[in-house]
Amino acid sequence: MTPIERFEAAVASYMSEIRFTGKSNATIGNYERRLRYFENFWQQSGPKKDPGRDDIRAYRDYLLAKGTSPQTVKQYLIELRTFFEFCVDDEIYDMNPVTKKIIPKVKDSKQYDKILDSEKLALLWENTGTGRNWARNYAIVVLLLDGKVRNSELRDMKLKDIDFKFSEVTIPKGKGNKSRTVSLTDISLSAIQLYLASGIRPASCTDDDYLFGTKTAAGQWRRGTAAWLSELVEKHVLKVTGISGFRTHSLRHNGTIFDLNRGISMERLQAELGHSSVTTTEIYAGRLGSKRHQAGFKMAICSRDYWAEKNKAILAENLLKAA
């Protein structure tokens, strides 16, 4: 068996294995695509032996030279290291060529590490803005924060998924294609109702259409893109709090920390976040604030509840005017 044939067999075996891990088809496809990317680079040299450390170094340097960010290169090499670990365990290869020293050491710059203090958090509950799309942007930010849903989950959300009677939203296709139900507080429900009453979502839309979306040139309602939602959230948070670079996943994390500090159990948070293991959820335990911070979160809770009632009053007033 040639080195290339052995690598092909290794990829086939690895992909077959990870299909049983519960990962989504999209995630599995991304893994294979990045393995093939390395394979294409490696094959250009006409290899006479299995991938070695020099091949991995050359691949790393090639990625960096073509402008790939160090963070992305790190991720690619970590995935490649995991692949070769599997191959060693399965006795396909004798050694893992992706050593830790080869992987770039970069500072973790994930945007969702941005944590709002209680005063800034309280500002996001306030429905004080104006403008053509304010009702939509406000509802989106509140729902991401209160429901702790992911970017794709919100974009997939349809009106029929919202249960106003029982104050919850069904996520039919979360990470790993797993469904779950997330509780919503009155702030989310009232913000969604105000958004629906604003007319931004076309009246022709049904319960089976996307809750949030964009119009095509022909006036059709379609699912928004991840970049569209990220940019919308970043601009709204900057406008309200003055903090830049705030993305959708940051709101999920801040909503989780908020719920943790208001006494929601770790088990319930695990279910609502869609984590397969409570160990993942327990990462947030370190964000449980001191008594001083707890007092700040109580203030944020009061702000949330006040604006939920205020929103209901605004909605009632609008309905009265319409009548």
PDB file of C-alpha atoms in Angstrom:
ATOM      1  CA  MET A   1       0.000   0.000   0.000  1.00  0.00           C
ATOM      2  CA  THR A   2       1.384   3.375  -0.995  1.00  0.00           C
ATOM      3  CA  PRO A   3       1.510   6.278   1.490  1.00  0.00           C
ATOM      4  CA  ILE A   4      -1.351   7.983  -0.366  1.00  0.00           C
ATOM      5  CA  GLU A   5      -3.462   4.824  -0.357  1.00  0.00           C
ATOM      6  CA  ARG A   6      -2.811   4.402   3.372  1.00  0.00           C
ATOM      7  CA  PHE A   7      -3.885   8.007   4.025  1.00  0.00           C
ATOM      8  CA  GLU A   8      -7.070   7.515   1.999  1.00  0.00           C
ATOM      9  CA  ALA A   9      -7.894   4.393   4.000  1.00  0.00           C
ATOM     10  CA  ALA A  10      -7.197   6.269   7.244  1.00  0.00           C
ATOM     11  CA  VAL A  11      -9.553   9.108   6.292  1.00  0.00           C
ATOM     12  CA  ALA A  12     -12.305   6.652   5.349  1.00  0.00           C
ATOM     13  CA  SER A  13     -11.910   4.832   8.666  1.00  0.00           C
ATOM     14  CA  TYR A  14     -11.853   8.076  10.673  1.00  0.00           C
ATOM     15  CA  MET A  15     -14.925   9.525   8.971  1.00  0.00           C
ATOM     16  CA  SER A  16     -16.799   6.292   9.535  1.00  0.00           C
ATOM     17  CA  GLU A  17     -15.932   6.485  13.239  1.00  0.00           C
ATOM     18  CA  ILE A  18     -16.966  10.092  13.875  1.00  0.00           C
ATOM     19  CA  ARG A  19     -20.338   9.614  12.179  1.00  0.00           C
ATOM     20  CA  PHE A  20     -21.299   7.726  15.335  1.00  0.00           C
ATOM     21  CA  THR A  21     -20.408  10.611  17.654  1.00  0.00           C
ATOM     22  CA  GLY A  22     -23.655  12.524  17.138  1.00  0.00           C
ATOM     23  CA  LYS A  23     -22.014  15.411  15.293  1.00  0.00           C
ATOM     24  CA  SER A  24     -24.052  17.158  12.611  1.00  0.00           C
ATOM     25  CA  ASN A  25     -23.529  16.375   8.930  1.00  0.00           C
ATOM     26  CA  ALA A  26     -22.216  19.906   8.445  1.00  0.00           C
ATOM     27  CA  THR A  27     -19.572  19.452  11.156  1.00  0.00           C
ATOM     28  CA  ILE A  28     -18.529  16.073   9.772  1.00  0.00           C
ATOM     29  CA  GLY A  29     -18.300  17.564   6.287  1.00  0.00           C
ATOM     30  CA  ASN A  30     -16.053  20.353   7.579  1.00  0.00           C
ATOM     31  CA  TYR A  31     -13.737  17.822   9.243  1.00  0.00           C
ATOM     32  CA  GLU A  32     -13.348  15.845   6.030  1.00  0.00           C
ATOM     33  CA  ARG A  33     -12.899  18.967   3.901  1.00  0.00           C
ATOM     34  CA  ARG A  34     -10.001  20.132   6.076  1.00  0.00           C
ATOM     35  CA  LEU A  35      -8.391  16.686   6.024  1.00  0.00           C
ATOM     36  CA  ARG A  36      -8.608  16.723   2.232  1.00  0.00           C
ATOM     37  CA  TYR A  37      -7.070  20.191   2.200  1.00  0.00           C
ATOM     38  CA  PHE A  38      -4.002  18.837   3.985  1.00  0.00           C
ATOM     39  CA  GLU A  39      -3.973  15.763   1.736  1.00  0.00           C
ATOM     40  CA  ASN A  40      -3.954  17.910  -1.425  1.00  0.00           C
ATOM     41  CA  PHE A  41      -1.045  19.962  -0.080  1.00  0.00           C
ATOM     42  CA  TRP A  42       0.899  16.857   0.973  1.00  0.00           C
ATOM     43  CA  GLN A  43       0.348  15.011  -2.330  1.00  0.00           C
ATOM     44  CA  GLN A  44       1.873  17.848  -4.358  1.00  0.00           C
ATOM     45  CA  SER A  45       5.332  16.777  -3.154  1.00  0.00           C
ATOM     46  CA  GLY A  46       4.838  13.243  -4.482  1.00  0.00           C
ATOM     47  CA  PRO A  47       5.334  11.621  -1.054  1.00  0.00           C
ATOM     48  CA  LYS A  48       7.314   8.404  -0.836  1.00  0.00           C
ATOM     49  CA  LYS A  49       6.532   7.912   2.856  1.00  0.00           C
ATOM     50  CA  ASP A  50       3.785   8.584   5.397  1.00  0.00           C
ATOM     51  CA  PRO A  51       3.211  12.171   6.642  1.00  0.00           C
ATOM     52  CA  GLY A  52       5.971  13.283   8.991  1.00  0.00           C
ATOM     53  CA  ARG A  53       6.702  16.288  11.157  1.00  0.00           C
ATOM     54  CA  ASP A  54       8.426  18.110   8.314  1.00  0.00           C
ATOM     55  CA  ASP A  55       5.267  17.746   6.226  1.00  0.00           C
ATOM     56  CA  ILE A  56       3.170  19.202   9.041  1.00  0.00           C
ATOM     57  CA  ARG A  57       5.594  22.113   9.528  1.00  0.00           C
ATOM     58  CA  ALA A  58       5.521  22.814   5.796  1.00  0.00           C
ATOM     59  CA  TYR A  59       1.719  22.739   5.824  1.00  0.00           C
ATOM     60  CA  ARG A  60       1.608  25.106   8.797  1.00  0.00           C
ATOM     61  CA  ASP A  61       4.012  27.528   7.153  1.00  0.00           C
ATOM     62  CA  TYR A  62       2.084  27.332   3.873  1.00  0.00           C
ATOM     63  CA  LEU A  63      -1.175  28.264   5.614  1.00  0.00           C
ATOM     64  CA  LEU A  64       0.418  31.180   7.455  1.00  0.00           C
ATOM     65  CA  ALA A  65       2.182  32.432   4.311  1.00  0.00           C
ATOM     66  CA  LYS A  66      -1.100  32.550   2.358  1.00  0.00           C
ATOM     67  CA  GLY A  67      -2.647  34.759   5.047  1.00  0.00           C
ATOM     68  CA  THR A  68      -4.596  32.238   7.111  1.00  0.00           C
ATOM     69  CA  SER A  69      -4.996  33.570  10.647  1.00  0.00           C
ATOM     70  CA  PRO A  70      -2.869  31.896  13.362  1.00  0.00           C
ATOM     71  CA  GLN A  71      -6.091  31.009  15.224  1.00  0.00           C
ATOM     72  CA  THR A  72      -7.439  29.163  12.170  1.00  0.00           C
ATOM     73  CA  VAL A  73      -4.106  27.419  11.564  1.00  0.00           C
ATOM     74  CA  LYS A  74      -4.138  26.299  15.181  1.00  0.00           C
ATOM     75  CA  GLN A  75      -7.632  24.870  14.753  1.00  0.00           C
ATOM     76  CA  TYR A  76      -6.679  23.043  11.549  1.00  0.00           C
ATOM     77  CA  LEU A  77      -3.632  21.459  13.191  1.00  0.00           C
ATOM     78  CA  ILE A  78      -5.552  20.471  16.318  1.00  0.00           C
ATOM     79  CA  GLU A  79      -8.075  18.660  14.108  1.00  0.00           C
ATOM     80  CA  LEU A  80      -5.222  17.033  12.199  1.00  0.00           C
ATOM     81  CA  ARG A  81      -3.602  15.957  15.471  1.00  0.00           C
ATOM     82  CA  THR A  82      -6.888  14.375  16.602  1.00  0.00           C
ATOM     83  CA  PHE A  83      -7.090  12.508  13.282  1.00  0.00           C
ATOM     84  CA  PHE A  84      -3.577  11.095  13.644  1.00  0.00           C
ATOM     85  CA  GLU A  85      -4.249  10.153  17.281  1.00  0.00           C
ATOM     86  CA  PHE A  86      -7.106   8.020  16.007  1.00  0.00           C
ATOM     87  CA  CYS A  87      -4.821   6.519  13.348  1.00  0.00           C
ATOM     88  CA  VAL A  88      -2.189   5.598  15.947  1.00  0.00           C
ATOM     89  CA  ASP A  89      -4.793   4.027  18.240  1.00  0.00           C
ATOM     90  CA  ASP A  90      -6.155   2.099  15.249  1.00  0.00           C
ATOM     91  CA  GLU A  91      -2.598   1.020  14.335  1.00  0.00           C
ATOM     92  CA  ILE A  92      -2.770   2.660  10.907  1.00  0.00           C
ATOM     93  CA  TYR A  93       0.286   4.786  11.730  1.00  0.00           C
ATOM     94  CA  ASP A  94       3.074   4.264  14.240  1.00  0.00           C
ATOM     95  CA  MET A  95       3.352   7.888  15.363  1.00  0.00           C
ATOM     96  CA  ASN A  96       1.491  11.199  15.399  1.00  0.00           C
ATOM     97  CA  PRO A  97       3.403  13.749  13.295  1.00  0.00           C
ATOM     98  CA  VAL A  98       1.441  16.712  14.681  1.00  0.00           C
ATOM     99  CA  THR A  99       3.307  17.547  17.876  1.00  0.00           C
ATOM    100  CA  LYS A 100       2.179  20.277  20.261  1.00  0.00           C
ATOM    101  CA  LYS A 101       5.326  22.280  19.454  1.00  0.00           C
ATOM    102  CA  ILE A 102       4.281  22.544  15.799  1.00  0.00           C
ATOM    103  CA  ILE A 103       0.854  23.995  16.658  1.00  0.00           C
ATOM    104  CA  PRO A 104       0.976  27.833  16.808  1.00  0.00           C
ATOM    105  CA  LYS A 105       0.544  29.322  20.265  1.00  0.00           C
ATOM    106  CA  VAL A 106      -1.988  32.116  19.872  1.00  0.00           C
ATOM    107  CA  LYS A 107      -3.994  34.090  22.355  1.00  0.00           C
ATOM    108  CA  ASP A 108      -7.610  32.977  22.464  1.00  0.00           C
ATOM    109  CA  SER A 109      -9.590  35.906  21.114  1.00  0.00           C
ATOM    110  CA  LYS A 110     -13.082  34.487  21.041  1.00  0.00           C
ATOM    111  CA  GLN A 111     -15.606  37.290  20.943  1.00  0.00           C
ATOM    112  CA  TYR A 112     -17.943  35.469  23.281  1.00  0.00           C
ATOM    113  CA  ASP A 113     -15.448  36.058  26.093  1.00  0.00           C
ATOM    114  CA  LYS A 114     -16.833  39.597  26.258  1.00  0.00           C
ATOM    115  CA  ILE A 115     -18.801  39.768  29.497  1.00  0.00           C
ATOM    116  CA  LEU A 116     -21.174  42.624  30.284  1.00  0.00           C
ATOM    117  CA  ASP A 117     -21.480  44.021  33.772  1.00  0.00           C
ATOM    118  CA  SER A 118     -24.985  44.181  35.235  1.00  0.00           C
ATOM    119  CA  GLU A 119     -25.489  47.838  34.268  1.00  0.00           C
ATOM    120  CA  LYS A 120     -24.629  47.236  30.611  1.00  0.00           C
ATOM    121  CA  LEU A 121     -26.729  44.090  30.621  1.00  0.00           C
ATOM    122  CA  ALA A 122     -29.719  46.031  31.940  1.00  0.00           C
ATOM    123  CA  LEU A 123     -29.412  48.463  29.022  1.00  0.00           C
ATOM    124  CA  LEU A 124     -30.137  45.658  26.548  1.00  0.00           C
ATOM    125  CA  TRP A 125     -33.563  45.082  28.118  1.00  0.00           C
ATOM    126  CA  GLU A 126     -34.547  48.714  27.558  1.00  0.00           C
ATOM    127  CA  ASN A 127     -36.906  49.329  24.664  1.00  0.00           C
ATOM    128  CA  THR A 128     -36.074  52.987  24.139  1.00  0.00           C
ATOM    129  CA  GLY A 129     -34.855  53.129  20.568  1.00  0.00           C
ATOM    130  CA  THR A 130     -36.448  54.316  17.366  1.00  0.00           C
ATOM    131  CA  GLY A 131     -35.972  53.636  13.706  1.00  0.00           C
ATOM    132  CA  ARG A 132     -37.361  51.380  11.017  1.00  0.00           C
ATOM    133  CA  ASN A 133     -35.726  48.167  12.266  1.00  0.00           C
ATOM    134  CA  TRP A 134     -35.469  48.862  15.995  1.00  0.00           C
ATOM    135  CA  ALA A 135     -38.322  46.490  16.950  1.00  0.00           C
ATOM    136  CA  ARG A 136     -36.674  43.642  15.012  1.00  0.00           C
ATOM    137  CA  ASN A 137     -33.150  44.272  16.297  1.00  0.00           C
ATOM    138  CA  TYR A 138     -34.360  44.683  19.869  1.00  0.00           C
ATOM    139  CA  ALA A 139     -36.350  41.425  19.711  1.00  0.00           C
ATOM    140  CA  ILE A 140     -33.389  39.528  18.250  1.00  0.00           C
ATOM    141  CA  VAL A 141     -30.925  40.712  20.907  1.00  0.00           C
ATOM    142  CA  VAL A 142     -33.389  40.070  23.744  1.00  0.00           C
ATOM    143  CA  LEU A 143     -34.176  36.587  22.441  1.00  0.00           C
ATOM    144  CA  LEU A 144     -30.502  35.667  22.014  1.00  0.00           C
ATOM    145  CA  LEU A 145     -29.817  36.857  25.553  1.00  0.00           C
ATOM    146  CA  ASP A 146     -32.916  35.460  27.263  1.00  0.00           C
ATOM    147  CA  GLY A 147     -33.227  32.243  25.247  1.00  0.00           C
ATOM    148  CA  LYS A 148     -29.473  31.620  25.003  1.00  0.00           C
ATOM    149  CA  VAL A 149     -29.899  30.276  21.469  1.00  0.00           C
ATOM    150  CA  ARG A 150     -27.195  30.016  18.842  1.00  0.00           C
ATOM    151  CA  ASN A 151     -26.902  32.116  15.688  1.00  0.00           C
ATOM    152  CA  SER A 152     -28.131  29.317  13.406  1.00  0.00           C
ATOM    153  CA  GLU A 153     -30.911  28.335  15.820  1.00  0.00           C
ATOM    154  CA  LEU A 154     -32.366  31.820  15.795  1.00  0.00           C
ATOM    155  CA  ARG A 155     -32.161  32.050  12.019  1.00  0.00           C
ATOM    156  CA  ASP A 156     -33.926  28.675  11.712  1.00  0.00           C
ATOM    157  CA  MET A 157     -36.660  29.709  14.149  1.00  0.00           C
ATOM    158  CA  LYS A 158     -40.202  29.872  12.826  1.00  0.00           C
ATOM    159  CA  LEU A 159     -43.202  31.557  14.370  1.00  0.00           C
ATOM    160  CA  LYS A 160     -44.809  28.183  15.082  1.00  0.00           C
ATOM    161  CA  ASP A 161     -41.832  27.313  17.324  1.00  0.00           C
ATOM    162  CA  ILE A 162     -42.845  30.019  19.829  1.00  0.00           C
ATOM    163  CA  ASP A 163     -45.403  28.922  22.434  1.00  0.00           C
ATOM    164  CA  PHE A 164     -46.737  32.137  23.932  1.00  0.00           C
ATOM    165  CA  LYS A 165     -49.101  30.279  26.279  1.00  0.00           C
ATOM    166  CA  PHE A 166     -46.415  28.184  27.966  1.00  0.00           C
ATOM    167  CA  SER A 167     -43.592  30.728  27.525  1.00  0.00           C
ATOM    168  CA  GLU A 168     -41.123  28.581  25.621  1.00  0.00           C
ATOM    169  CA  VAL A 169     -39.527  28.055  22.256  1.00  0.00           C
ATOM    170  CA  THR A 170     -38.790  24.727  20.583  1.00  0.00           C
ATOM    171  CA  ILE A 171     -35.418  24.358  18.892  1.00  0.00           C
ATOM    172  CA  PRO A 172     -36.158  21.489  16.488  1.00  0.00           C
ATOM    173  CA  LYS A 173     -32.657  21.243  15.072  1.00  0.00           C
ATOM    174  CA  GLY A 174     -29.943  22.382  17.455  1.00  0.00           C
ATOM    175  CA  LYS A 175     -26.281  21.395  17.489  1.00  0.00           C
ATOM    176  CA  GLY A 176     -25.886  17.753  16.530  1.00  0.00           C
ATOM    177  CA  ASN A 177     -29.440  17.821  15.114  1.00  0.00           C
ATOM    178  CA  LYS A 178     -30.799  17.515  18.642  1.00  0.00           C
ATOM    179  CA  SER A 179     -34.095  19.172  19.543  1.00  0.00           C
ATOM    180  CA  ARG A 180     -34.760  20.916  22.857  1.00  0.00           C
ATOM    181  CA  THR A 181     -37.184  23.289  24.525  1.00  0.00           C
ATOM    182  CA  VAL A 182     -36.048  26.581  26.025  1.00  0.00           C
ATOM    183  CA  SER A 183     -38.024  28.618  28.552  1.00  0.00           C
ATOM    184  CA  LEU A 184     -38.598  32.281  27.764  1.00  0.00           C
ATOM    185  CA  THR A 185     -39.428  35.093  30.132  1.00  0.00           C
ATOM    186  CA  ASP A 186     -41.955  37.843  29.457  1.00  0.00           C
ATOM    187  CA  ILE A 187     -39.240  40.149  28.102  1.00  0.00           C
ATOM    188  CA  SER A 188     -38.712  37.872  25.077  1.00  0.00           C
ATOM    189  CA  LEU A 189     -42.385  37.221  24.467  1.00  0.00           C
ATOM    190  CA  SER A 190     -43.289  40.910  24.647  1.00  0.00           C
ATOM    191  CA  ALA A 191     -40.359  41.892  22.394  1.00  0.00           C
ATOM    192  CA  ILE A 192     -41.413  39.303  19.793  1.00  0.00           C
ATOM    193  CA  GLN A 193     -45.018  40.525  19.882  1.00  0.00           C
ATOM    194  CA  LEU A 194     -43.912  44.132  19.392  1.00  0.00           C
ATOM    195  CA  TYR A 195     -41.733  43.041  16.485  1.00  0.00           C
ATOM    196  CA  LEU A 196     -44.624  41.162  14.871  1.00  0.00           C
ATOM    197  CA  ALA A 197     -46.864  44.202  15.329  1.00  0.00           C
ATOM    198  CA  SER A 198     -44.270  46.495  13.724  1.00  0.00           C
ATOM    199  CA  GLY A 199     -44.940  45.211  10.209  1.00  0.00           C
ATOM    200  CA  ILE A 200     -41.271  44.468   9.502  1.00  0.00           C
ATOM    201  CA  ARG A 201     -42.156  40.812   8.985  1.00  0.00           C
ATOM    202  CA  PRO A 202     -44.471  40.725   5.938  1.00  0.00           C
ATOM    203  CA  ALA A 203     -48.153  40.170   6.653  1.00  0.00           C
ATOM    204  CA  SER A 204     -48.121  37.434   3.991  1.00  0.00           C
ATOM    205  CA  CYS A 205     -45.840  35.280   6.171  1.00  0.00           C
ATOM    206  CA  THR A 206     -47.427  32.316   7.937  1.00  0.00           C
ATOM    207  CA  ASP A 207     -46.542  30.479  11.151  1.00  0.00           C
ATOM    208  CA  ASP A 208     -44.405  28.126   9.027  1.00  0.00           C
ATOM    209  CA  ASP A 209     -42.215  30.975   7.780  1.00  0.00           C
ATOM    210  CA  TYR A 210     -39.039  32.166   9.492  1.00  0.00           C
ATOM    211  CA  LEU A 211     -39.610  34.417  12.478  1.00  0.00           C
ATOM    212  CA  PHE A 212     -36.711  36.670  11.495  1.00  0.00           C
ATOM    213  CA  GLY A 213     -35.373  37.069   8.003  1.00  0.00           C
ATOM    214  CA  THR A 214     -34.692  39.379   5.097  1.00  0.00           C
ATOM    215  CA  LYS A 215     -36.594  40.360   1.967  1.00  0.00           C
ATOM    216  CA  THR A 216     -35.330  39.527  -1.494  1.00  0.00           C
ATOM    217  CA  ALA A 217     -35.501  42.047  -4.324  1.00  0.00           C
ATOM    218  CA  ALA A 218     -38.746  40.350  -5.322  1.00  0.00           C
ATOM    219  CA  GLY A 219     -40.146  40.876  -1.832  1.00  0.00           C
ATOM    220  CA  GLN A 220     -39.864  37.236  -0.734  1.00  0.00           C
ATOM    221  CA  TRP A 221     -39.101  36.427   2.913  1.00  0.00           C
ATOM    222  CA  ARG A 222     -36.002  34.297   3.349  1.00  0.00           C
ATOM    223  CA  ARG A 223     -33.695  33.020   6.074  1.00  0.00           C
ATOM    224  CA  GLY A 224     -30.953  35.497   6.981  1.00  0.00           C
ATOM    225  CA  THR A 225     -27.270  34.642   6.795  1.00  0.00           C
ATOM    226  CA  ALA A 226     -24.962  34.178   9.780  1.00  0.00           C
ATOM    227  CA  ALA A 227     -23.004  37.286   8.786  1.00  0.00           C
ATOM    228  CA  TRP A 228     -26.218  39.344   8.548  1.00  0.00           C
ATOM    229  CA  LEU A 229     -27.248  38.361  12.064  1.00  0.00           C
ATOM    230  CA  SER A 230     -23.774  38.874  13.522  1.00  0.00           C
ATOM    231  CA  GLU A 231     -23.480  42.342  12.010  1.00  0.00           C
ATOM    232  CA  LEU A 232     -26.984  43.292  13.178  1.00  0.00           C
ATOM    233  CA  VAL A 233     -26.224  42.224  16.756  1.00  0.00           C
ATOM    234  CA  GLU A 234     -22.822  43.929  16.790  1.00  0.00           C
ATOM    235  CA  LYS A 235     -24.315  47.256  15.664  1.00  0.00           C
ATOM    236  CA  HIS A 236     -27.234  47.069  18.103  1.00  0.00           C
ATOM    237  CA  VAL A 237     -25.080  46.272  21.140  1.00  0.00           C
ATOM    238  CA  LEU A 238     -22.620  49.022  20.196  1.00  0.00           C
ATOM    239  CA  LYS A 239     -25.471  51.521  19.860  1.00  0.00           C
ATOM    240  CA  VAL A 240     -27.010  50.590  23.217  1.00  0.00           C
ATOM    241  CA  THR A 241     -23.956  49.876  25.402  1.00  0.00           C
ATOM    242  CA  GLY A 242     -21.045  51.509  23.589  1.00  0.00           C
ATOM    243  CA  ILE A 243     -19.204  48.162  23.466  1.00  0.00           C
ATOM    244  CA  SER A 244     -17.820  47.121  20.073  1.00  0.00           C
ATOM    245  CA  GLY A 245     -17.065  43.692  18.630  1.00  0.00           C
ATOM    246  CA  PHE A 246     -19.982  42.005  20.412  1.00  0.00           C
ATOM    247  CA  ARG A 247     -21.311  38.998  18.470  1.00  0.00           C
ATOM    248  CA  THR A 248     -24.251  36.614  18.715  1.00  0.00           C
ATOM    249  CA  HIS A 249     -22.472  33.944  20.762  1.00  0.00           C
ATOM    250  CA  SER A 250     -21.473  36.575  23.303  1.00  0.00           C
ATOM    251  CA  LEU A 251     -25.160  37.060  24.089  1.00  0.00           C
ATOM    252  CA  ARG A 252     -25.625  33.307  24.619  1.00  0.00           C
ATOM    253  CA  HIS A 253     -22.760  33.322  27.106  1.00  0.00           C
ATOM    254  CA  ASN A 254     -23.945  36.457  28.883  1.00  0.00           C
ATOM    255  CA  GLY A 255     -27.477  35.077  29.086  1.00  0.00           C
ATOM    256  CA  THR A 256     -26.124  31.899  30.665  1.00  0.00           C
ATOM    257  CA  ILE A 257     -24.115  33.846  33.237  1.00  0.00           C
ATOM    258  CA  PHE A 258     -27.168  35.986  33.979  1.00  0.00           C
ATOM    259  CA  ASP A 259     -29.327  32.881  34.558  1.00  0.00           C
ATOM    260  CA  LEU A 260     -26.645  31.268  36.690  1.00  0.00           C
ATOM    261  CA  ASN A 261     -26.454  34.335  38.908  1.00  0.00           C
ATOM    262  CA  ARG A 262     -30.208  34.498  39.297  1.00  0.00           C
ATOM    263  CA  GLY A 263     -30.278  30.969  40.656  1.00  0.00           C
ATOM    264  CA  ILE A 264     -31.021  28.679  37.711  1.00  0.00           C
ATOM    265  CA  SER A 265     -29.693  25.168  38.376  1.00  0.00           C
ATOM    266  CA  MET A 266     -26.784  23.763  36.398  1.00  0.00           C
ATOM    267  CA  GLU A 267     -28.921  20.838  35.209  1.00  0.00           C
ATOM    268  CA  ARG A 268     -31.603  23.138  33.815  1.00  0.00           C
ATOM    269  CA  LEU A 269     -28.979  25.310  32.127  1.00  0.00           C
ATOM    270  CA  GLN A 270     -27.462  22.209  30.548  1.00  0.00           C
ATOM    271  CA  ALA A 271     -30.834  21.235  29.067  1.00  0.00           C
ATOM    272  CA  GLU A 272     -31.591  24.730  27.796  1.00  0.00           C
ATOM    273  CA  LEU A 273     -28.145  25.252  26.302  1.00  0.00           C
ATOM    274  CA  GLY A 274     -28.250  21.868  24.601  1.00  0.00           C
ATOM    275  CA  HIS A 275     -24.973  20.660  26.105  1.00  0.00           C
ATOM    276  CA  SER A 276     -24.500  16.896  25.894  1.00  0.00           C
ATOM    277  CA  SER A 277     -22.603  16.914  29.193  1.00  0.00           C
ATOM    278  CA  VAL A 278     -23.071  18.963  32.354  1.00  0.00           C
ATOM    279  CA  THR A 279     -19.268  19.231  32.465  1.00  0.00           C
ATOM    280  CA  THR A 280     -19.444  21.698  29.578  1.00  0.00           C
ATOM    281  CA  THR A 281     -22.065  23.753  31.395  1.00  0.00           C
ATOM    282  CA  GLU A 282     -20.019  23.750  34.607  1.00  0.00           C
ATOM    283  CA  ILE A 283     -17.432  25.932  32.856  1.00  0.00           C
ATOM    284  CA  TYR A 284     -19.752  28.813  33.699  1.00  0.00           C
ATOM    285  CA  ALA A 285     -19.562  28.091  37.428  1.00  0.00           C
ATOM    286  CA  GLY A 286     -16.508  30.328  37.618  1.00  0.00           C
ATOM    287  CA  ARG A 287     -18.719  33.243  36.577  1.00  0.00           C
ATOM    288  CA  LEU A 288     -20.873  33.026  39.701  1.00  0.00           C
ATOM    289  CA  GLY A 289     -20.493  36.497  41.163  1.00  0.00           C
ATOM    290  CA  SER A 290     -19.737  37.761  44.661  1.00  0.00           C
ATOM    291  CA  LYS A 291     -22.486  39.182  46.891  1.00  0.00           C
ATOM    292  CA  ARG A 292     -21.763  42.621  45.444  1.00  0.00           C
ATOM    293  CA  HIS A 293     -22.163  41.283  41.927  1.00  0.00           C
ATOM    294  CA  GLN A 294     -25.279  39.390  42.954  1.00  0.00           C
ATOM    295  CA  ALA A 295     -26.840  42.706  43.971  1.00  0.00           C
ATOM    296  CA  GLY A 296     -26.050  44.048  40.512  1.00  0.00           C
ATOM    297  CA  PHE A 297     -27.728  41.077  38.868  1.00  0.00           C
ATOM    298  CA  LYS A 298     -30.827  41.665  40.993  1.00  0.00           C
ATOM    299  CA  MET A 299     -30.935  45.168  39.581  1.00  0.00           C
ATOM    300  CA  ALA A 300     -30.695  43.730  36.056  1.00  0.00           C
ATOM    301  CA  ILE A 301     -33.556  41.336  36.843  1.00  0.00           C
ATOM    302  CA  CYS A 302     -35.689  44.265  38.012  1.00  0.00           C
ATOM    303  CA  SER A 303     -34.868  46.107  34.788  1.00  0.00           C
ATOM    304  CA  ARG A 304     -35.806  43.073  32.691  1.00  0.00           C
ATOM    305  CA  ASP A 305     -39.143  42.629  34.474  1.00  0.00           C
ATOM    306  CA  TYR A 306     -39.921  46.352  34.329  1.00  0.00           C
ATOM    307  CA  TRP A 307     -39.370  46.475  30.579  1.00  0.00           C
ATOM    308  CA  ALA A 308     -41.393  43.313  30.040  1.00  0.00           C
ATOM    309  CA  GLU A 309     -44.371  45.058  31.630  1.00  0.00           C
ATOM    310  CA  LYS A 310     -43.591  48.282  29.780  1.00  0.00           C
ATOM    311  CA  ASN A 311     -43.548  46.391  26.480  1.00  0.00           C
ATOM    312  CA  LYS A 312     -46.940  44.857  27.258  1.00  0.00           C
ATOM    313  CA  ALA A 313     -48.317  48.324  27.932  1.00  0.00           C
ATOM    314  CA  ILE A 314     -46.881  49.639  24.647  1.00  0.00           C
ATOM    315  CA  LEU A 315     -48.412  46.701  22.793  1.00  0.00           C
ATOM    316  CA  ALA A 316     -51.810  47.242  24.413  1.00  0.00           C
ATOM    317  CA  GLU A 317     -51.678  50.933  23.575  1.00  0.00           C
ATOM    318  CA  ASN A 318     -50.801  50.178  19.948  1.00  0.00           C
ATOM    319  CA  LEU A 319     -53.670  47.702  19.660  1.00  0.00           C
ATOM    320  CA  LEU A 320     -56.054  50.272  21.133  1.00  0.00           C
ATOM    321  CA  LYS A 321     -54.933  52.874  18.588  1.00  0.00           C
ATOM    322  CA  ALA A 322     -55.321  50.383  15.757  1.00  0.00           C
ATOM    323  CA  ALA A 323     -58.889  49.642  16.864  1.00  0.00           C
TER     324      ALA A 323
END
